[in-house]
Amino acid sequence: MISSMLDEVDRGVVHALHIDGRAPFNRIGEVLGVSTQTVARRYRRLRAEFGLRVVGLPDPGRTSTTQWLVRLTCTPAAARKLAQALAKRGDTSWVMLTSGGTEIFLIVDGPGLDAPALLLDDLPRTSAITGISAHYVLHTYLGGPTAWPGRLTTLDAEQRRKLLSHNNLGPDSPSAPAAAISSADNGHPVATTGTHISTGRAEMHSSNSSGADREPNSRARVRKPVSPTDAPLFSALRADGRATLADLAAATGWSPSTVARRIAELRAAGALYLDVDIDDRVFGVTTRALLWATVAPGQLHAVAESLSQHEELAFVAATTGRTNLIAEALCPDPAALHRYLTRRLGSFDAIHALETTPVLYTVKSTAPPTALTSRPGS
């Protein structure tokens, strides 16, 4: 099984990147008790074999952007080709084939309160689409800056504390060890700057962990508001959250020191967070499903808060639409999903209706696809 191909060091690297996605390899090595070269080698293997990528993403709640969850029904012959075309767009993420291959689920980013052009203009003109359902995300309870806890079981509290107690200096810094600079990050030595914010449950993510994992001043006000001039920086970090300051400077036209300062400001304000993309089959996930629930409005917040604590779920959000709550379940097998639906969700009297749609293929996740190859079951 693919899940048996990771050892404790591999899992430790993934957990460490969730805590600080731009942490230098030497700091991760110190925490794991291995050499910088070992961390670099494991990182390259995880990238090559399991799709590991660190991506820098804007927090919609702090960057005047919106998110729409879109369900498209289409002819079976056109579904895969259409999903791949949607994956190429810069305003989409989490493009999935669901429900027997006749439905596409995707997240569409929109500017402010305006509906995205994809919804207003492009999709209605696509003849292969037989139905469109768009749900505006009102509040995210789990997901975004908050990672699925199934990836965060390796490092203990002391190791997490050590990762966050160091100065945020990466290999770009003159004070960083030479070994960290020379260790190959596929040609991408990394500078770590700024802090992370915390939302949701404890010990979730580099930018979402709470308690001991939360860095000081994580709710600091951004020095200047997010503006259109930040767009090249967000774009470059979405392509590679561990890009060097030099590469980011080239992408933005700023100096490396300006890039470092701006990343620090955006992360400290929670406008920018780092996410880790990897094939979850390496953590034993073989069954994924989207759960569309109708919840009594007066109990929606309480139910969503409770669900955000469930280890089976990776995403929980309140939305507009006939169903007003969506969740994504990650389970080791269909029997585990059945137990979750009947024993845990079944205990919520406020959930009046539930639709379960299995995820067959993930064509695109948070990171821009390097190659349009679908990952079965991922």
Tab-separated table of C-alpha atoms in Angstrom:
chain	number	residue	atom	x	y	z
A	1	MET	CA	0.000	0.000	0.000
A	2	ILE	CA	1.086	3.539	-0.684
A	3	SER	CA	0.549	4.443	2.976
A	4	SER	CA	3.330	2.045	4.000
A	5	MET	CA	5.921	3.923	1.940
A	6	LEU	CA	6.441	6.701	4.514
A	7	ASP	CA	8.532	6.286	7.621
A	8	GLU	CA	8.647	8.484	10.723
A	9	VAL	CA	11.152	10.901	9.178
A	10	ASP	CA	8.952	11.392	6.109
A	11	ARG	CA	5.921	12.002	8.269
A	12	GLY	CA	7.932	14.311	10.474
A	13	VAL	CA	8.950	16.412	7.470
A	14	VAL	CA	5.315	16.753	6.396
A	15	HIS	CA	4.216	17.656	9.934
A	16	ALA	CA	7.037	20.215	10.244
A	17	LEU	CA	6.046	21.875	6.974
A	18	HIS	CA	2.501	22.190	8.247
A	19	ILE	CA	3.836	24.022	11.271
A	20	ASP	CA	6.095	26.275	9.192
A	21	GLY	CA	5.981	25.778	5.459
A	22	ARG	CA	9.080	27.932	4.897
A	23	ALA	CA	11.187	26.425	7.679
A	24	PRO	CA	14.808	25.809	6.574
A	25	PHE	CA	15.909	22.211	6.256
A	26	ASN	CA	18.520	22.625	8.974
A	27	ARG	CA	15.879	23.665	11.518
A	28	ILE	CA	13.619	20.748	10.553
A	29	GLY	CA	16.614	18.410	10.830
A	30	GLU	CA	17.425	19.665	14.338
A	31	VAL	CA	13.868	18.992	15.467
A	32	LEU	CA	13.739	15.531	13.874
A	33	GLY	CA	17.246	14.572	14.984
A	34	VAL	CA	18.545	13.997	11.448
A	35	SER	CA	20.927	15.847	9.152
A	36	THR	CA	20.014	18.735	6.884
A	37	GLN	CA	20.940	16.569	3.903
A	38	THR	CA	18.526	13.858	5.053
A	39	VAL	CA	15.664	16.347	5.271
A	40	ALA	CA	16.511	17.710	1.807
A	41	ARG	CA	16.641	14.206	0.352
A	42	ARG	CA	13.326	13.191	1.931
A	43	TYR	CA	11.698	16.434	0.771
A	44	ARG	CA	12.781	15.823	-2.818
A	45	ARG	CA	11.454	12.253	-2.686
A	46	LEU	CA	8.121	13.377	-1.252
A	47	ARG	CA	7.818	15.945	-4.029
A	48	ALA	CA	8.720	13.523	-6.795
A	49	GLU	CA	6.731	10.484	-5.657
A	50	PHE	CA	3.803	11.832	-3.643
A	51	GLY	CA	3.196	15.327	-4.970
A	52	LEU	CA	4.335	17.222	-1.868
A	53	ARG	CA	4.135	20.958	-2.435
A	54	VAL	CA	4.047	23.971	-0.145
A	55	VAL	CA	1.809	26.745	-1.426
A	56	GLY	CA	1.202	30.262	-0.168
A	57	LEU	CA	-2.472	31.227	-0.263
A	58	PRO	CA	-4.535	34.312	0.565
A	59	ASP	CA	-7.049	34.049	3.387
A	60	PRO	CA	-10.356	35.072	1.748
A	61	GLY	CA	-11.598	36.586	4.996
A	62	ARG	CA	-8.682	39.015	5.093
A	63	THR	CA	-8.034	39.733	1.435
A	64	SER	CA	-11.432	40.919	0.131
A	65	THR	CA	-11.924	37.803	-1.947
A	66	THR	CA	-14.785	35.337	-1.984
A	67	GLN	CA	-15.092	31.616	-2.529
A	68	TRP	CA	-17.807	29.740	-4.363
A	69	LEU	CA	-18.327	25.987	-4.207
A	70	VAL	CA	-19.588	24.891	-7.601
A	71	ARG	CA	-21.222	21.599	-8.599
A	72	LEU	CA	-21.454	20.886	-12.305
A	73	THR	CA	-23.346	17.976	-13.811
A	74	CYS	CA	-22.292	17.089	-17.315
A	75	THR	CA	-22.254	14.325	-19.871
A	76	PRO	CA	-19.939	11.449	-18.854
A	77	ALA	CA	-17.885	11.693	-22.027
A	78	ALA	CA	-17.061	15.362	-21.391
A	79	ALA	CA	-16.468	15.321	-17.624
A	80	ARG	CA	-12.744	14.550	-17.528
A	81	LYS	CA	-11.840	16.932	-20.357
A	82	LEU	CA	-13.895	19.724	-18.805
A	83	ALA	CA	-12.333	19.130	-15.377
A	84	GLN	CA	-8.861	19.379	-16.872
A	85	ALA	CA	-9.779	22.622	-18.644
A	86	LEU	CA	-11.110	24.085	-15.393
A	87	ALA	CA	-7.925	23.020	-13.588
A	88	LYS	CA	-5.877	25.203	-15.920
A	89	ARG	CA	-7.636	28.350	-14.758
A	90	GLY	CA	-6.016	30.564	-12.153
A	91	ASP	CA	-9.308	31.223	-10.350
A	92	THR	CA	-10.057	27.568	-9.529
A	93	SER	CA	-8.884	25.079	-6.933
A	94	TRP	CA	-9.933	21.620	-5.767
A	95	VAL	CA	-11.264	20.456	-9.100
A	96	MET	CA	-12.664	16.962	-8.489
A	97	LEU	CA	-14.621	14.352	-10.368
A	98	THR	CA	-17.398	13.022	-8.135
A	99	SER	CA	-20.597	10.974	-8.212
A	100	GLY	CA	-19.689	8.330	-10.749
A	101	GLY	CA	-17.820	10.724	-12.985
A	102	THR	CA	-20.830	12.778	-14.084
A	103	GLU	CA	-20.314	15.624	-11.613
A	104	ILE	CA	-17.444	18.083	-11.177
A	105	PHE	CA	-16.843	19.890	-7.910
A	106	LEU	CA	-14.599	22.936	-7.801
A	107	ILE	CA	-13.829	26.005	-5.730
A	108	VAL	CA	-13.896	29.330	-7.575
A	109	ASP	CA	-12.238	32.453	-6.197
A	110	GLY	CA	-14.029	35.735	-6.826
A	111	PRO	CA	-13.065	39.402	-6.470
A	112	GLY	CA	-14.864	40.969	-3.547
A	113	LEU	CA	-18.621	40.459	-3.573
A	114	ASP	CA	-18.831	40.264	-7.355
A	115	ALA	CA	-19.665	36.895	-8.864
A	116	PRO	CA	-16.699	35.381	-10.740
A	117	ALA	CA	-16.679	35.645	-14.515
A	118	LEU	CA	-16.472	31.844	-14.655
A	119	LEU	CA	-19.970	31.612	-13.174
A	120	LEU	CA	-21.544	34.483	-15.074
A	121	ASP	CA	-20.044	34.061	-18.522
A	122	ASP	CA	-17.970	30.957	-19.171
A	123	LEU	CA	-19.844	28.010	-17.646
A	124	PRO	CA	-23.312	28.920	-18.985
A	125	ARG	CA	-21.907	28.787	-22.523
A	126	THR	CA	-20.473	25.262	-22.112
A	127	SER	CA	-22.791	22.855	-23.908
A	128	ALA	CA	-21.573	19.731	-22.081
A	129	ILE	CA	-22.840	21.111	-18.745
A	130	THR	CA	-26.364	20.011	-17.899
A	131	GLY	CA	-26.654	21.632	-14.465
A	132	ILE	CA	-24.919	24.217	-12.271
A	133	SER	CA	-25.222	24.723	-8.523
A	134	ALA	CA	-23.158	27.491	-6.891
A	135	HIS	CA	-22.796	27.890	-3.133
A	136	TYR	CA	-21.293	31.045	-1.645
A	137	VAL	CA	-18.996	30.277	1.308
A	138	LEU	CA	-20.234	32.228	4.312
A	139	HIS	CA	-17.817	30.907	6.927
A	140	THR	CA	-15.076	28.281	6.980
A	141	TYR	CA	-14.885	26.299	10.207
A	142	LEU	CA	-12.223	23.820	9.103
A	143	GLY	CA	-9.958	23.977	6.093
A	144	GLY	CA	-7.977	26.773	4.516
A	145	PRO	CA	-5.433	27.634	7.192
A	146	THR	CA	-6.525	24.600	9.229
A	147	ALA	CA	-5.089	21.273	8.143
A	148	TRP	CA	-6.552	17.802	8.356
A	149	PRO	CA	-5.267	16.312	11.654
A	150	GLY	CA	-4.462	12.965	10.065
A	151	ARG	CA	-1.214	14.489	8.798
A	152	LEU	CA	-0.246	15.913	12.181
A	153	THR	CA	0.469	12.928	14.382
A	154	THR	CA	4.270	12.701	14.330
A	155	LEU	CA	5.813	15.618	16.222
A	156	ASP	CA	5.287	15.975	19.934
A	157	ALA	CA	4.602	19.247	21.751
A	158	GLU	CA	8.292	19.902	22.451
A	159	GLN	CA	9.256	19.399	18.808
A	160	ARG	CA	6.502	21.742	17.699
A	161	ARG	CA	7.681	24.319	20.208
A	162	LYS	CA	11.241	24.095	18.911
A	163	LEU	CA	10.114	24.659	15.344
A	164	LEU	CA	8.417	27.886	16.355
A	165	SER	CA	10.975	29.112	18.882
A	166	HIS	CA	13.768	29.799	16.378
A	167	ASN	CA	14.237	33.074	14.629
A	168	ASN	CA	12.556	32.905	11.244
A	169	LEU	CA	15.766	32.785	9.240
A	170	GLY	CA	16.011	30.673	6.148
A	171	PRO	CA	18.881	29.713	3.866
A	172	ASP	CA	18.647	33.103	2.150
A	173	SER	CA	19.797	34.732	5.364
A	174	PRO	CA	23.548	35.385	5.812
A	175	SER	CA	23.314	33.911	9.297
A	176	ALA	CA	21.897	30.624	8.101
A	177	PRO	CA	24.323	27.682	8.067
A	178	ALA	CA	26.101	27.060	4.795
A	179	ALA	CA	24.886	23.475	4.808
A	180	ALA	CA	21.311	24.706	4.640
A	181	ILE	CA	22.151	26.869	1.665
A	182	SER	CA	23.952	24.141	-0.209
A	183	SER	CA	21.441	21.406	0.566
A	184	ALA	CA	19.380	20.994	-2.539
A	185	ASP	CA	15.758	22.030	-2.273
A	186	ASN	CA	15.490	21.341	-5.984
A	187	GLY	CA	17.412	24.541	-6.348
A	188	HIS	CA	15.129	26.322	-3.908
A	189	PRO	CA	16.761	27.256	-0.609
A	190	VAL	CA	14.151	28.781	1.621
A	191	ALA	CA	13.802	31.834	3.800
A	192	THR	CA	11.269	31.776	6.582
A	193	THR	CA	9.744	35.097	7.487
A	194	GLY	CA	6.789	36.270	9.455
A	195	THR	CA	4.345	34.440	11.679
A	196	HIS	CA	1.241	32.367	11.292
A	197	ILE	CA	-2.284	32.849	12.481
A	198	SER	CA	-4.386	30.259	14.232
A	199	THR	CA	-7.995	29.318	13.503
A	200	GLY	CA	-10.048	26.274	14.391
A	201	ARG	CA	-8.819	23.419	16.517
A	202	ALA	CA	-5.406	23.145	18.113
A	203	GLU	CA	-2.290	21.733	16.493
A	204	MET	CA	-3.645	21.829	12.959
A	205	HIS	CA	-1.293	23.680	10.658
A	206	SER	CA	1.673	25.965	10.250
A	207	SER	CA	-0.698	28.884	9.942
A	208	ASN	CA	-3.508	27.441	11.947
A	209	SER	CA	-2.165	25.760	15.057
A	210	SER	CA	-3.193	27.090	18.421
A	211	GLY	CA	-1.846	26.943	21.943
A	212	ALA	CA	1.887	26.144	21.979
A	213	ASP	CA	2.022	26.234	18.200
A	214	ARG	CA	0.705	29.771	17.893
A	215	GLU	CA	3.386	32.361	17.392
A	216	PRO	CA	3.301	35.746	19.170
A	217	ASN	CA	1.579	38.692	17.520
A	218	SER	CA	-0.247	36.350	15.141
A	219	ARG	CA	-3.194	38.725	15.009
A	220	ALA	CA	-1.115	41.842	14.364
A	221	ARG	CA	-2.555	44.406	11.998
A	222	VAL	CA	-1.009	44.336	8.566
A	223	ARG	CA	1.265	47.329	8.080
A	224	LYS	CA	-0.498	48.228	4.852
A	225	PRO	CA	-3.688	46.635	3.522
A	226	VAL	CA	-3.542	43.939	0.898
A	227	SER	CA	-3.503	45.716	-2.446
A	228	PRO	CA	-3.286	44.864	-6.148
A	229	THR	CA	0.477	45.363	-5.926
A	230	ASP	CA	0.635	42.177	-3.827
A	231	ALA	CA	-0.848	40.071	-6.642
A	232	PRO	CA	2.520	39.017	-8.159
A	233	LEU	CA	3.738	37.931	-4.717
A	234	PHE	CA	0.598	35.868	-4.041
A	235	SER	CA	0.880	34.335	-7.514
A	236	ALA	CA	4.517	33.351	-7.023
A	237	LEU	CA	3.879	31.875	-3.582
A	238	ARG	CA	0.893	29.921	-4.857
A	239	ALA	CA	3.192	28.335	-7.407
A	240	ASP	CA	5.883	27.615	-4.796
A	241	GLY	CA	5.460	28.540	-1.151
A	242	ARG	CA	9.126	27.760	-0.554
A	243	ALA	CA	10.462	29.969	-3.353
A	244	THR	CA	13.650	31.863	-2.487
A	245	LEU	CA	13.621	35.556	-1.730
A	246	ALA	CA	15.667	36.041	-4.890
A	247	ASP	CA	13.048	34.245	-7.009
A	248	LEU	CA	10.239	36.173	-5.348
A	249	ALA	CA	12.102	39.414	-5.905
A	250	ALA	CA	12.368	38.597	-9.605
A	251	ALA	CA	8.656	37.815	-9.773
A	252	THR	CA	7.579	41.010	-8.020
A	253	GLY	CA	10.225	43.516	-9.089
A	254	TRP	CA	10.912	44.241	-5.422
A	255	SER	CA	14.167	43.866	-3.536
A	256	PRO	CA	14.663	40.671	-1.495
A	257	SER	CA	14.440	42.682	1.736
A	258	THR	CA	11.134	44.190	0.633
A	259	VAL	CA	9.822	40.724	-0.237
A	260	ALA	CA	10.847	39.379	3.162
A	261	ARG	CA	9.246	42.301	4.961
A	262	ARG	CA	6.007	42.047	3.002
A	263	ILE	CA	5.709	38.286	3.537
A	264	ALA	CA	6.225	38.879	7.264
A	265	GLU	CA	3.491	41.526	7.310
A	266	LEU	CA	1.009	39.433	5.375
A	267	ARG	CA	1.610	36.321	7.457
A	268	ALA	CA	1.464	38.255	10.723
A	269	ALA	CA	-1.893	39.711	9.686
A	270	GLY	CA	-3.239	36.325	8.576
A	271	ALA	CA	-3.730	37.546	5.009
A	272	LEU	CA	-1.242	34.921	3.776
A	273	TYR	CA	-0.979	31.353	4.997
A	274	LEU	CA	1.058	28.348	3.885
A	275	ASP	CA	-0.617	25.090	2.978
A	276	VAL	CA	0.857	21.661	2.267
A	277	ASP	CA	-0.401	19.643	-0.675
A	278	ILE	CA	0.299	15.906	-0.720
A	279	ASP	CA	-1.461	12.733	-1.813
A	280	ASP	CA	-3.396	11.728	1.305
A	281	ARG	CA	-3.241	8.074	0.362
A	282	VAL	CA	0.180	8.089	2.026
A	283	PHE	CA	-1.728	8.602	5.289
A	284	GLY	CA	-4.025	5.668	4.651
A	285	VAL	CA	-6.908	7.509	3.004
A	286	THR	CA	-8.655	5.454	0.318
A	287	THR	CA	-12.194	6.845	0.613
A	288	ARG	CA	-13.108	10.512	0.234
A	289	ALA	CA	-16.562	12.017	0.135
A	290	LEU	CA	-18.225	15.411	0.084
A	291	LEU	CA	-21.086	15.729	2.561
A	292	TRP	CA	-23.867	18.208	1.723
A	293	ALA	CA	-26.043	18.795	4.791
A	294	THR	CA	-29.189	20.746	5.535
A	295	VAL	CA	-29.024	22.012	9.115
A	296	ALA	CA	-31.557	23.966	11.142
A	297	PRO	CA	-30.373	27.594	10.828
A	298	GLY	CA	-30.480	28.242	14.562
A	299	GLN	CA	-28.167	25.290	15.170
A	300	LEU	CA	-25.887	25.647	12.148
A	301	HIS	CA	-23.029	27.303	14.034
A	302	ALA	CA	-23.069	24.775	16.878
A	303	VAL	CA	-23.166	21.819	14.497
A	304	ALA	CA	-20.363	23.208	12.321
A	305	GLU	CA	-18.222	23.900	15.381
A	306	SER	CA	-18.711	20.321	16.560
A	307	LEU	CA	-17.930	18.859	13.148
A	308	SER	CA	-14.727	20.900	12.916
A	309	GLN	CA	-13.413	18.777	15.795
A	310	HIS	CA	-14.011	15.461	14.010
A	311	GLU	CA	-10.787	13.780	12.948
A	312	GLU	CA	-12.523	12.280	9.917
A	313	LEU	CA	-13.138	15.709	8.362
A	314	ALA	CA	-10.751	17.937	6.442
A	315	PHE	CA	-13.160	20.727	5.504
A	316	VAL	CA	-16.281	22.217	7.086
A	317	ALA	CA	-18.007	25.377	5.851
A	318	ALA	CA	-21.355	27.148	6.036
A	319	THR	CA	-22.750	28.107	2.640
A	320	THR	CA	-25.739	29.504	0.845
A	321	GLY	CA	-28.036	27.190	-1.057
A	322	ARG	CA	-30.527	24.399	-0.489
A	323	THR	CA	-27.868	22.702	1.629
A	324	ASN	CA	-26.214	25.096	4.062
A	325	LEU	CA	-23.252	23.059	5.315
A	326	ILE	CA	-20.550	21.164	3.433
A	327	ALA	CA	-17.862	18.871	4.802
A	328	GLU	CA	-15.215	16.622	3.295
A	329	ALA	CA	-14.590	13.244	4.906
A	330	LEU	CA	-11.299	11.351	4.594
A	331	CYS	CA	-11.533	7.714	5.647
A	332	PRO	CA	-9.360	4.590	5.373
A	333	ASP	CA	-12.110	2.563	3.670
A	334	PRO	CA	-15.838	2.612	2.832
A	335	ALA	CA	-16.706	0.836	6.080
A	336	ALA	CA	-15.097	3.640	8.079
A	337	LEU	CA	-17.110	6.218	6.133
A	338	HIS	CA	-20.283	4.255	6.834
A	339	ARG	CA	-19.504	4.186	10.558
A	340	TYR	CA	-18.861	7.907	10.546
A	341	LEU	CA	-22.108	8.705	8.735
A	342	THR	CA	-24.306	6.449	10.833
A	343	ARG	CA	-22.739	6.757	14.270
A	344	ARG	CA	-21.291	10.256	14.469
A	345	LEU	CA	-23.278	12.350	12.015
A	346	GLY	CA	-26.386	10.326	12.756
A	347	SER	CA	-26.374	11.638	16.319
A	348	PHE	CA	-27.018	15.242	15.199
A	349	ASP	CA	-30.771	15.825	15.296
A	350	ALA	CA	-30.249	19.271	13.738
A	351	ILE	CA	-29.055	17.682	10.479
A	352	HIS	CA	-32.308	17.249	8.579
A	353	ALA	CA	-30.903	15.924	5.306
A	354	LEU	CA	-27.550	14.674	4.060
A	355	GLU	CA	-26.216	13.926	0.593
A	356	THR	CA	-22.955	12.032	0.215
A	357	THR	CA	-20.977	12.301	-3.020
A	358	PRO	CA	-17.836	10.160	-3.368
A	359	VAL	CA	-14.687	11.789	-4.743
A	360	LEU	CA	-13.314	9.725	-7.612
A	361	TYR	CA	-10.405	11.853	-8.858
A	362	THR	CA	-8.702	15.037	-7.788
A	363	VAL	CA	-7.562	16.874	-10.905
A	364	LYS	CA	-6.345	19.978	-9.074
A	365	SER	CA	-5.864	20.816	-5.414
A	366	THR	CA	-4.672	24.088	-3.868
A	367	ALA	CA	-1.497	24.141	-5.936
A	368	PRO	CA	-1.478	24.896	-9.666
A	369	PRO	CA	-1.095	21.577	-11.490
A	370	THR	CA	2.395	20.915	-12.796
A	371	ALA	CA	0.926	18.312	-15.106
A	372	LEU	CA	-2.722	17.591	-15.687
A	373	THR	CA	-2.709	14.061	-14.431
A	374	SER	CA	-5.548	12.961	-12.182
A	375	ARG	CA	-4.814	11.289	-8.877
A	376	PRO	CA	-7.260	8.448	-8.271
A	377	GLY	CA	-8.748	8.552	-4.818
A	378	SER	CA	-6.629	11.505	-3.777
